[in-house]
PDB file of C-alpha atoms in Angstrom:
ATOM      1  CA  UNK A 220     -10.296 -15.593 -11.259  1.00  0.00           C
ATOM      2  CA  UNK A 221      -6.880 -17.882 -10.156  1.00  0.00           C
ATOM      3  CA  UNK A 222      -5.585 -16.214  -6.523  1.00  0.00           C
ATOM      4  CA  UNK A 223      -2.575 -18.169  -4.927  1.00  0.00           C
ATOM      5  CA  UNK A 224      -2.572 -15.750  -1.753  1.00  0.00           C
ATOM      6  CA  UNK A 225      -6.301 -17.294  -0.572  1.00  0.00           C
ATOM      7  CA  UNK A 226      -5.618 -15.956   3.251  1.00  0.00           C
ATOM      8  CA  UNK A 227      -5.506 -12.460   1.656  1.00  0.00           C
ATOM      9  CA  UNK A 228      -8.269 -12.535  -0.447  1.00  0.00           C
ATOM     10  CA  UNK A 229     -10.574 -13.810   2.412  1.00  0.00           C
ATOM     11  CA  UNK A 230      -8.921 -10.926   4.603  1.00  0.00           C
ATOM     12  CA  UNK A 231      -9.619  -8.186   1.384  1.00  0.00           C
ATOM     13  CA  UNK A 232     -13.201  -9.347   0.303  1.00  0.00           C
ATOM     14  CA  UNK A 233     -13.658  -9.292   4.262  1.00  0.00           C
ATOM     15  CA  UNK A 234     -13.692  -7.001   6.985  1.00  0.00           C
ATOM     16  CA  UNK A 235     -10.295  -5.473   6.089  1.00  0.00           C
ATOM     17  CA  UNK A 236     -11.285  -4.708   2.863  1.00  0.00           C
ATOM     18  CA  UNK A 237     -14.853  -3.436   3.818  1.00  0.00           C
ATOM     19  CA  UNK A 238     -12.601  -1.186   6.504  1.00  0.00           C
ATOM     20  CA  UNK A 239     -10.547   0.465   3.735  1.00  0.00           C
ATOM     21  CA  UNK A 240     -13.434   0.804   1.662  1.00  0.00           C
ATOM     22  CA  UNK A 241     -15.952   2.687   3.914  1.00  0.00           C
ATOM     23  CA  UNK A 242     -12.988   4.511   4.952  1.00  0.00           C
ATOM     24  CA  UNK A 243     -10.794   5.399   1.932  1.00  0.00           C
ATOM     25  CA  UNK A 244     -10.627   9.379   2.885  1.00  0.00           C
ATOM     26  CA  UNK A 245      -8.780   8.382   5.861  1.00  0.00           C
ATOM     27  CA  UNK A 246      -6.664   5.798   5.041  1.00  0.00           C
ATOM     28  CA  UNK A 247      -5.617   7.696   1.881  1.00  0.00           C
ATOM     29  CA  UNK A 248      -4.762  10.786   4.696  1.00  0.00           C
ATOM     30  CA  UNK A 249      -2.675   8.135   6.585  1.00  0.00           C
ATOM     31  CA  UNK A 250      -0.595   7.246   3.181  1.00  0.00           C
ATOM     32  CA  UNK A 251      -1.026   9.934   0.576  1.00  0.00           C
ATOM     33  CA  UNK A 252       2.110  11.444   2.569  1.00  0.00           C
ATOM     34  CA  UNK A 253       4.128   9.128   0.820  1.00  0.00           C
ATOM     35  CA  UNK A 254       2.581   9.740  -2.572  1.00  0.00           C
ATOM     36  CA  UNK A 255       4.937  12.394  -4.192  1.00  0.00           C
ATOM     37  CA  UNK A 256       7.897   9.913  -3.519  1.00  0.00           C
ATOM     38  CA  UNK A 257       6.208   6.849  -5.356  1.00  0.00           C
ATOM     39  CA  UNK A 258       4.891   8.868  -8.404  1.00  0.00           C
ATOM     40  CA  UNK A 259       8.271  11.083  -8.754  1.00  0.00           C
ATOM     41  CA  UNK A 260      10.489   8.008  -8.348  1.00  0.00           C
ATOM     42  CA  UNK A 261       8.329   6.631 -11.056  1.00  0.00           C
ATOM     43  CA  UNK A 262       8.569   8.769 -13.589  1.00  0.00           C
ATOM     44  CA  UNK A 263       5.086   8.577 -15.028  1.00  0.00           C
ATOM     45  CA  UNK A 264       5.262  10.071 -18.719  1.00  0.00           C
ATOM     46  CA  UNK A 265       2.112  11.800 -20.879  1.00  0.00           C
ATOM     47  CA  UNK A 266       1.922   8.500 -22.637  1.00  0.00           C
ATOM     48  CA  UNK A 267       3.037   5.751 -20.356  1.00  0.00           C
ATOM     49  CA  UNK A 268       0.582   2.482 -19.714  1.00  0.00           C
ATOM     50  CA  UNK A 269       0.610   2.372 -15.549  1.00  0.00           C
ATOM     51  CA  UNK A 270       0.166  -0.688 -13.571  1.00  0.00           C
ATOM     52  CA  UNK A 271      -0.542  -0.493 -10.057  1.00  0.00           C
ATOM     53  CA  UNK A 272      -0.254  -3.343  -8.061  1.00  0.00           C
ATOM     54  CA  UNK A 273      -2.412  -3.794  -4.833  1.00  0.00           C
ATOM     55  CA  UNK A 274      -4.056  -0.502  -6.156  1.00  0.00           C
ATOM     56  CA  UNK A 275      -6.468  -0.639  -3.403  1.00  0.00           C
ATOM     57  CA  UNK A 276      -9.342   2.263  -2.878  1.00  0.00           C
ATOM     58  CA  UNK A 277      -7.264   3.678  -6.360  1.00  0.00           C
ATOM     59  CA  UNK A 278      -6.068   7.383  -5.200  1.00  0.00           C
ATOM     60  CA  UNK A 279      -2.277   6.503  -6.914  1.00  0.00           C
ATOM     61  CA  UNK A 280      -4.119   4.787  -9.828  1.00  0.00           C
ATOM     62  CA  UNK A 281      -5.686   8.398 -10.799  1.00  0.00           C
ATOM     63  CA  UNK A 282      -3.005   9.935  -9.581  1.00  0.00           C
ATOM     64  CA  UNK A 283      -1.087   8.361 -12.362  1.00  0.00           C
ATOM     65  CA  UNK A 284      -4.178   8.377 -14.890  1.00  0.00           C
ATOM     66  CA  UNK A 285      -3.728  12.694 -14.598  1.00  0.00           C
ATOM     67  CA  UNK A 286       0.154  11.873 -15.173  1.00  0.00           C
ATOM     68  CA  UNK A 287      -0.446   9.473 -17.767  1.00  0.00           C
ATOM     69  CA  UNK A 288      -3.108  11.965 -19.630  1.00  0.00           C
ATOM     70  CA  UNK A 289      -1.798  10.525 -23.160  1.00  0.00           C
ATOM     71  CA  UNK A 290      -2.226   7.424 -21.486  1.00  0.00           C
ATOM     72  CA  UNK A 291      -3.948   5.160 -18.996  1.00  0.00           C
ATOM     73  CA  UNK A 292      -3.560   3.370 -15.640  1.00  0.00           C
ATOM     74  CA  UNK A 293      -4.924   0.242 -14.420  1.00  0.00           C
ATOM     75  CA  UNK A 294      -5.498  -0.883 -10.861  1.00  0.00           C
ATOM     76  CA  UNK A 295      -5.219  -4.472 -10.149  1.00  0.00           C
ATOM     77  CA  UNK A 296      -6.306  -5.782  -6.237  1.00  0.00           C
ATOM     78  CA  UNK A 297      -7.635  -8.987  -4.593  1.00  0.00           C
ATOM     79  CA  UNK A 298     -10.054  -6.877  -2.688  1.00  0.00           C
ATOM     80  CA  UNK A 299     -13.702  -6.335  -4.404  1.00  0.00           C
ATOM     81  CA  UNK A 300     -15.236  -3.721  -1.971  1.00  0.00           C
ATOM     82  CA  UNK A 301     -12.270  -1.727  -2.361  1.00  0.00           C
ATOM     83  CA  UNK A 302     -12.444  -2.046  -6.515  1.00  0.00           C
ATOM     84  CA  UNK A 303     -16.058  -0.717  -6.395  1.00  0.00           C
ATOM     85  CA  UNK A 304     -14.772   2.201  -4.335  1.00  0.00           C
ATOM     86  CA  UNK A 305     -12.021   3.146  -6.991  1.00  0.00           C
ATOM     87  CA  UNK A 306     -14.123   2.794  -9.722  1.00  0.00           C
ATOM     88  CA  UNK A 307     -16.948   5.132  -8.349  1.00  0.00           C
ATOM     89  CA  UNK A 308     -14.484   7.962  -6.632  1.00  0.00           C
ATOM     90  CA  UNK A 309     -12.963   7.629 -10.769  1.00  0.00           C
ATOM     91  CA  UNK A 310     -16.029   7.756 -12.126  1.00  0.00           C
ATOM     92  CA  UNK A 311     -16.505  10.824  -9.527  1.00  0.00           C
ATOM     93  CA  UNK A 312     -14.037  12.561 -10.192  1.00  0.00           C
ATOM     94  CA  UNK A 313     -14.013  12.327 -14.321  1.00  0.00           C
ATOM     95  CA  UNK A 314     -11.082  10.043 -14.667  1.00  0.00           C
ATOM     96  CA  UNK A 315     -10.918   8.562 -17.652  1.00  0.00           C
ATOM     97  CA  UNK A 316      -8.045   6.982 -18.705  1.00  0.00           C
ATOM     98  CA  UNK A 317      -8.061   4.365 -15.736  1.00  0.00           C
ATOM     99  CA  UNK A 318      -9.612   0.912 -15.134  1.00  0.00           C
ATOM    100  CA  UNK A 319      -9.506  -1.247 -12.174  1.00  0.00           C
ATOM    101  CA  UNK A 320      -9.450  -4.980 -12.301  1.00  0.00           C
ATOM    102  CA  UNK A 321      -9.648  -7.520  -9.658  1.00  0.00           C
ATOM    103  CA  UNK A 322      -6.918 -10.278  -9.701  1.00  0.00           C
ATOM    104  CA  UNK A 323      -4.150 -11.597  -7.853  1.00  0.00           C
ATOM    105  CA  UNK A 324      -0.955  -9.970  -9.010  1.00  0.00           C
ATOM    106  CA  UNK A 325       1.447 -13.173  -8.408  1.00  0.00           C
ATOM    107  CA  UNK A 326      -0.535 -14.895 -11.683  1.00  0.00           C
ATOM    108  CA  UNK A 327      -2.505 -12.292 -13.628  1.00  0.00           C
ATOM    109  CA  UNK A 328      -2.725 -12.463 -17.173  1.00  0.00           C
ATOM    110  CA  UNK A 329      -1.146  -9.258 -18.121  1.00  0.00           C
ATOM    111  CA  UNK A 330      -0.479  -8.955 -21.493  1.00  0.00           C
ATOM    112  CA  UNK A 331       3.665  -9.259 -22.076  1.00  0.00           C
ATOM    113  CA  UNK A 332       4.893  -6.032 -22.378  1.00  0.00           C
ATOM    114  CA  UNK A 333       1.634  -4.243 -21.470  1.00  0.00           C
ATOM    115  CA  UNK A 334       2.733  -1.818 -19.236  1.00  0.00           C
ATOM    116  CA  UNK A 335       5.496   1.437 -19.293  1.00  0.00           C
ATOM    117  CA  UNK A 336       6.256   1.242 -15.252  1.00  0.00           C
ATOM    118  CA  UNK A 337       4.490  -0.432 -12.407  1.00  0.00           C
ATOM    119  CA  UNK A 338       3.813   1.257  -9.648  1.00  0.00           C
ATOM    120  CA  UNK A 339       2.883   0.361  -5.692  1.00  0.00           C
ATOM    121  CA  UNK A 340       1.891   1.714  -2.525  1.00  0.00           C
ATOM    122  CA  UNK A 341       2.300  -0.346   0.321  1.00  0.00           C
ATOM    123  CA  UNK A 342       0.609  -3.661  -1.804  1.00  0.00           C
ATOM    124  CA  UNK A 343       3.353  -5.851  -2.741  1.00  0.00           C
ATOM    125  CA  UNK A 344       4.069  -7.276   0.961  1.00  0.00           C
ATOM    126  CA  UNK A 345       2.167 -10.649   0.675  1.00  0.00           C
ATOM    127  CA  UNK A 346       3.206 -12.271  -1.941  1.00  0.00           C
ATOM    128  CA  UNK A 347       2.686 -16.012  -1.463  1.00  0.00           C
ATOM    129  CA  UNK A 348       5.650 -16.066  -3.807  1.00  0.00           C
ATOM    130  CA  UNK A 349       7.277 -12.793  -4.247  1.00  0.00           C
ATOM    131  CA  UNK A 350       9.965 -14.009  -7.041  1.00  0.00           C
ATOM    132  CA  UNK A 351       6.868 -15.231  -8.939  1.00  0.00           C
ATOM    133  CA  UNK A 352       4.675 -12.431  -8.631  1.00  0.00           C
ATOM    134  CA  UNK A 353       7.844  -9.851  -9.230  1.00  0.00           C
ATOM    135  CA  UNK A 354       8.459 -11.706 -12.584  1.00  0.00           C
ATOM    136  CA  UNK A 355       5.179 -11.721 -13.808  1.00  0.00           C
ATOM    137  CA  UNK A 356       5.252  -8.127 -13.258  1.00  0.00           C
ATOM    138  CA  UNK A 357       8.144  -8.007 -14.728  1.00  0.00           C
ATOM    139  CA  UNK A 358       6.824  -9.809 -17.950  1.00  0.00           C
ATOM    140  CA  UNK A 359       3.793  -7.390 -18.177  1.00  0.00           C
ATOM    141  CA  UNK A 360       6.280  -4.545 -18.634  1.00  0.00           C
ATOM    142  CA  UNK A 361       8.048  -3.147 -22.168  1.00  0.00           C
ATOM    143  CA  UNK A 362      11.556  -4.274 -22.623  1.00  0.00           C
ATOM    144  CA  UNK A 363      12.485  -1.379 -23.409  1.00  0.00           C
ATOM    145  CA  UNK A 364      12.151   1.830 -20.466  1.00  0.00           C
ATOM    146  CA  UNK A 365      10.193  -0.617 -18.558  1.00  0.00           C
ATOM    147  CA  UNK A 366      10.421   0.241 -14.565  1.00  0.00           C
ATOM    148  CA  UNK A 367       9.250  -0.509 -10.885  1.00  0.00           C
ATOM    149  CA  UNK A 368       8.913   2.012  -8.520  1.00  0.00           C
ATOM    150  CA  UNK A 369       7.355   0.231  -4.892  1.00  0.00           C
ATOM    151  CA  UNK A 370       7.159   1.048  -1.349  1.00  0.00           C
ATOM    152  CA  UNK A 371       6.999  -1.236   1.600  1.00  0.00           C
ATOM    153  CA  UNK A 372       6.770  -0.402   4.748  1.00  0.00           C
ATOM    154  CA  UNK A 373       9.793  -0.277   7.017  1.00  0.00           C
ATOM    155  CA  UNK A 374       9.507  -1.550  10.736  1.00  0.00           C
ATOM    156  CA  UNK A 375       6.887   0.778  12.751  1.00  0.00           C
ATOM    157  CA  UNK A 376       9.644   1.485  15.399  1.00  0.00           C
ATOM    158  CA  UNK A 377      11.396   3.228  13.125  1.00  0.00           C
ATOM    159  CA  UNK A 378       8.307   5.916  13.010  1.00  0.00           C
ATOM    160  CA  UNK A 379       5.944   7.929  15.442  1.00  0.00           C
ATOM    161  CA  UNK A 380       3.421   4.337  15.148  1.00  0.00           C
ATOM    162  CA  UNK A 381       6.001   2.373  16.839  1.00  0.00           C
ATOM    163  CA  UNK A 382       5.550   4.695  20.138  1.00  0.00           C
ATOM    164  CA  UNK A 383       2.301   4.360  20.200  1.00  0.00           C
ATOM    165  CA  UNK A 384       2.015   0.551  19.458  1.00  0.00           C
ATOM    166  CA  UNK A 385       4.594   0.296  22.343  1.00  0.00           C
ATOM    167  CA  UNK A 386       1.599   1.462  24.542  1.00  0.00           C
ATOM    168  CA  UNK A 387      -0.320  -1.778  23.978  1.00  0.00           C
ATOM    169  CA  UNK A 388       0.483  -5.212  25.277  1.00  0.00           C
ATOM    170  CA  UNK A 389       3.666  -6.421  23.267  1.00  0.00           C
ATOM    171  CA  UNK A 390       2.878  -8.922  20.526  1.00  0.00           C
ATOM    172  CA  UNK A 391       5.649 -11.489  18.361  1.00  0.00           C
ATOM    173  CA  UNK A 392       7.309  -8.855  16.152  1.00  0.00           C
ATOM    174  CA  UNK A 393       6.640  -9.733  12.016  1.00  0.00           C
ATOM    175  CA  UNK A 394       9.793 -11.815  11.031  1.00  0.00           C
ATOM    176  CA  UNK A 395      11.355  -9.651   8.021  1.00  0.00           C
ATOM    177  CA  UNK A 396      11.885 -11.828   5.455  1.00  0.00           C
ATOM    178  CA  UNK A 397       8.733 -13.732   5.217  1.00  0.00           C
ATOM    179  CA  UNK A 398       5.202 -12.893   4.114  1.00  0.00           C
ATOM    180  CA  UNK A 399       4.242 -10.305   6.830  1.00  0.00           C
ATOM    181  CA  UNK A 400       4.090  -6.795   5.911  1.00  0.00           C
ATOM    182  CA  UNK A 401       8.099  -6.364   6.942  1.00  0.00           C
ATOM    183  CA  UNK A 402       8.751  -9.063   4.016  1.00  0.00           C
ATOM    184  CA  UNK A 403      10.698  -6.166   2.245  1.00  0.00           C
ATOM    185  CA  UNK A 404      11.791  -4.225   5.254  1.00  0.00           C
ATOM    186  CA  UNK A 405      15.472  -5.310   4.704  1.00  0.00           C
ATOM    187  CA  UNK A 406      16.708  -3.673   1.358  1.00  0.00           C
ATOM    188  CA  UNK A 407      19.056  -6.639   1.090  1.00  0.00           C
ATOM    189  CA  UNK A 408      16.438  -9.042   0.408  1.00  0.00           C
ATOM    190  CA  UNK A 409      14.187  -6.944  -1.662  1.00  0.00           C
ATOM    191  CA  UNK A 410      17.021  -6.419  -4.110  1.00  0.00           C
ATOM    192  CA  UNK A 411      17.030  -9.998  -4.055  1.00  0.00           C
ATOM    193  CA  UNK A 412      13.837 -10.989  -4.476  1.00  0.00           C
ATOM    194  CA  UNK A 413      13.655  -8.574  -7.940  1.00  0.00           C
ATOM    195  CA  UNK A 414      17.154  -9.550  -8.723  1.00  0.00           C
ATOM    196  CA  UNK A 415      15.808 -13.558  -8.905  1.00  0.00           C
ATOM    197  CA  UNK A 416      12.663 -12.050 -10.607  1.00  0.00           C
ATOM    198  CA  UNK A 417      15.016 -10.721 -13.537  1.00  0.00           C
ATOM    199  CA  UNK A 418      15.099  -6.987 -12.647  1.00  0.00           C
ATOM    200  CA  UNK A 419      18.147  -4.730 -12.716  1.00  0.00           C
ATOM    201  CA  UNK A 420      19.282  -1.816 -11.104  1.00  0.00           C
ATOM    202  CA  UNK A 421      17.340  -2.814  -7.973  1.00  0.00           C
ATOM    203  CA  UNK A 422      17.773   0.692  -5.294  1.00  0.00           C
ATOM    204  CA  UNK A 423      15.915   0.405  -1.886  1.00  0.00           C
ATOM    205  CA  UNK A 424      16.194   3.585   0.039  1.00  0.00           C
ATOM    206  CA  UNK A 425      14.095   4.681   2.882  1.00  0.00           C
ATOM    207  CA  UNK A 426      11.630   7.866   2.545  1.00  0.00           C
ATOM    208  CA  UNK A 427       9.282   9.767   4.921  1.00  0.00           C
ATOM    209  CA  UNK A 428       6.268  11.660   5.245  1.00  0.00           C
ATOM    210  CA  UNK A 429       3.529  12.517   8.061  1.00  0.00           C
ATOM    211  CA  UNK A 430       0.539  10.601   8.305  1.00  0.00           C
ATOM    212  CA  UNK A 431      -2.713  12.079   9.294  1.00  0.00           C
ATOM    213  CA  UNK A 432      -4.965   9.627  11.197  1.00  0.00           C
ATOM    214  CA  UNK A 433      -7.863  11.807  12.752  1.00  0.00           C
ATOM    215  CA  UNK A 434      -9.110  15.313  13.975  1.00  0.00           C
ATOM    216  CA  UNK A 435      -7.932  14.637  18.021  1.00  0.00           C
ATOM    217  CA  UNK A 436      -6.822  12.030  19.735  1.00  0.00           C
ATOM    218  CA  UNK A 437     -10.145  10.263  20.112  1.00  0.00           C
ATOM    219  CA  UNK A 438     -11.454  10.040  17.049  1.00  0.00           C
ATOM    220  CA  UNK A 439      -7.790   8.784  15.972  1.00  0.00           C
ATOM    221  CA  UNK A 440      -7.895   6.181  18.831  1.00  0.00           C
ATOM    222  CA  UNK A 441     -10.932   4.991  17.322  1.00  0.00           C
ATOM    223  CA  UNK A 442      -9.877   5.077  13.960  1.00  0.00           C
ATOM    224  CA  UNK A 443      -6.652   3.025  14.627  1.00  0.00           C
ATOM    225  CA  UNK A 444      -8.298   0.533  16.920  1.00  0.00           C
ATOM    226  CA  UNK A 445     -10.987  -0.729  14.123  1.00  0.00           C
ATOM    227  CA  UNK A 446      -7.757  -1.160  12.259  1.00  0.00           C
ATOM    228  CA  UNK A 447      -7.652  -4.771  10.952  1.00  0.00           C
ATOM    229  CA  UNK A 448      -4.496  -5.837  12.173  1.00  0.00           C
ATOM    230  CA  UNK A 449      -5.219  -3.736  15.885  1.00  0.00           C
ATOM    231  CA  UNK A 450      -8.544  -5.339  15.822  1.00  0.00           C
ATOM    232  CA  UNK A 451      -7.737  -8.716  15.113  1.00  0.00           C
ATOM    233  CA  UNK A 452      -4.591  -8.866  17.736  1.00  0.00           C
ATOM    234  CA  UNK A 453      -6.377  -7.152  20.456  1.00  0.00           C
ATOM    235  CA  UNK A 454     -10.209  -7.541  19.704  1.00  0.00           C
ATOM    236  CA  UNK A 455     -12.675  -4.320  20.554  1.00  0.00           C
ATOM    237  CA  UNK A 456     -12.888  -2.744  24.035  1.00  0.00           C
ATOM    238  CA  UNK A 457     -13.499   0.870  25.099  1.00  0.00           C
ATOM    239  CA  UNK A 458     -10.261  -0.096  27.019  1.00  0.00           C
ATOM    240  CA  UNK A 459      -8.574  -0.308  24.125  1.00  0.00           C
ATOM    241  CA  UNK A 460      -9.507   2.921  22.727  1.00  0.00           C
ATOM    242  CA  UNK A 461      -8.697   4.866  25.255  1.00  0.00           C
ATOM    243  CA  UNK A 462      -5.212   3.325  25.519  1.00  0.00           C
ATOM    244  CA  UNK A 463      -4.522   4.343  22.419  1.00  0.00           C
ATOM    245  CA  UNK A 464      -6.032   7.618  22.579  1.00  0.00           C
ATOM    246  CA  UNK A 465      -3.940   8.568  25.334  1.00  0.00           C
ATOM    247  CA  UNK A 466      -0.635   7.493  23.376  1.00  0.00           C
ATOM    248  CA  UNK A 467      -1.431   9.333  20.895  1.00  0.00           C
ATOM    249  CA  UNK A 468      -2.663  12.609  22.490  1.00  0.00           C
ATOM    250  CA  UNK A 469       1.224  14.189  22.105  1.00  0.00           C
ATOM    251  CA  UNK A 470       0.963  14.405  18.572  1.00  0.00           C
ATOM    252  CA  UNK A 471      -1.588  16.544  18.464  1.00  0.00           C
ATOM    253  CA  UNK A 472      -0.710  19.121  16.050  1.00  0.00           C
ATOM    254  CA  UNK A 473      -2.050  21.843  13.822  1.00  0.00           C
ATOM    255  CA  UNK A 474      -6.040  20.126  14.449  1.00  0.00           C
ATOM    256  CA  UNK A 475      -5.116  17.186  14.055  1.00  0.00           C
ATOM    257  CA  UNK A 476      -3.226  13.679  14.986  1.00  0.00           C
ATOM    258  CA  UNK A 477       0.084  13.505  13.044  1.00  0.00           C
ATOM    259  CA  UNK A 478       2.796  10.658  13.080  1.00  0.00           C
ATOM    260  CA  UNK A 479       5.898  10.655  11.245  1.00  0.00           C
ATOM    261  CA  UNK A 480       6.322   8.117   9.374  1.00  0.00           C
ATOM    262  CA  UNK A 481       9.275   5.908   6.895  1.00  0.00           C
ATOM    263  CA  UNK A 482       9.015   3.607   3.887  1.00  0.00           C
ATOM    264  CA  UNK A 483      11.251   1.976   1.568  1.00  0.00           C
ATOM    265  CA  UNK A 484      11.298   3.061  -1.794  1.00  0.00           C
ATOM    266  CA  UNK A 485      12.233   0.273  -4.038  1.00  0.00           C
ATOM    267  CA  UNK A 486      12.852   1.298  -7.815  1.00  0.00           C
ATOM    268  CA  UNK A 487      13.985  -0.978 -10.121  1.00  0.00           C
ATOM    269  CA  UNK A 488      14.762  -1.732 -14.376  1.00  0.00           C
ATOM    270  CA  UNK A 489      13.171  -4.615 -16.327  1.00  0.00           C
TER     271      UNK A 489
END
């Protein structure tokens, strides 16, 4: 298996990805908000071939299988704990029409003109080389009704995560426009990045939904702080926990902790 993006795969096939893997219930309660957006915005036919990119623990990959009944969906990630996770939860749940396939999206073989639409939720941020991994996308999809529908995450002031972040020591704010997770936060340089990749009809606009990240305010806090990018800025402390517990206890809501949230929805033509 080729991979350009080597810091990711170390971070996926790591503790990030073991993180997301013991814990795919609750991450896919954080982000399945956003999943009527992606999958209407994409359009997904009885028949249509699906690619998702960065397909993670694989919840949109079936998603799109049941869409795609005619069809199928395949999952493509860096990340092998989280691989073995999708393909048991689809074996699980009696998906059939979906495979999952580990690979690094910026140079996978995919056969030209594989796919109907490619879809994305929150995995096509770290591109070592965005314009080259957006074409080869690109090339794996059918000239003809071939389509994109992403989302990337927008800047986490802009939600209910940026007041609680706010309660922790402050850290260098991700530059948009690099490699970070805000690398497609500014609609002007996504549409550029899949206008040099040889898209058209490039639309970026922003979408929300409510994330759900635990019963109460502690087991949130200690959800969020085991976070890999929490973890790795700020280490592990009970300190820490209860920080964040306490910024989050006023969104307590209906059982639960629950943050509103936004997203970019990029959508695009081959």
């Amino acid at each position: 298996m080729e991979i350009v993006n080597k810091h990711q795969a170390e971070a996926w096939n790591g503790y990030e990805g073991a993180h997301w893997a013991d814990h795919h219930a609750r991450y896919d309660a954080v982000n399945s908000g956003f999943n009527p957006h992606l999958l209407d915005a994409a359009a997904i036919g009885p028949r249509d071939r699906v690619l998702d990119i960065g397909c993670g623990n694989g919840q949109v990959t079936r998603l799109a299988a049941e869409r795609a009944n005619l069809g199928s969906a395949t999952g493509v990630d860096l990340s092998a704990p989280m691989l073995d996770r999708a393909r048991d939860l689809a074996g699980r749940e009696g998906v059939a029409n979906v495979r999952f396939e580990q690979g690094d999206a910026q140079l996978y073989p995919f056969p030209d003109g594989g796919f109907d639409v490619a879809i994305s939720r929150f995995g096509i941020m770290f591109f070592a080389d965005p314009v080259a991994a957006f074409g080869n996308v690109r090339r794996a999809l059918a000239a003809e009704g071939g389509r994109v529908a992403f989302l990337a995450m927008a800047p986490p002031e802009e939600g209910d995560l940026g007041t609680v972040l706010a309660a922790l020591p402050a850290l260098p704010r991700p530059a948009i426009g690099h490699d970070g997770p805000l690398s497609l936060a500014d609609p002007d340089r996504a549409g550029a990045i899949l206008g040099d990749a040889g898209f058209r009809a490039v639309t970026s606009r922003r979408v929300e939904a409510e994330q759900v990240w635990g019963r109460d305010a502690a087991d949130a806090a200690a959800f969020l702080a085991a976070w890999g990018p929490i973890r790795y800025n700020y280490g592990e402390s009970d300190e820490l926990v209860a920080t964040v517990a306490d910024a989050l206890r006023p969104f307590e809501r209906d059982g639960a902790v629950r943050l509103r949230s936004t997203a970019w929805l990029i959508t695009a033509r081959r």
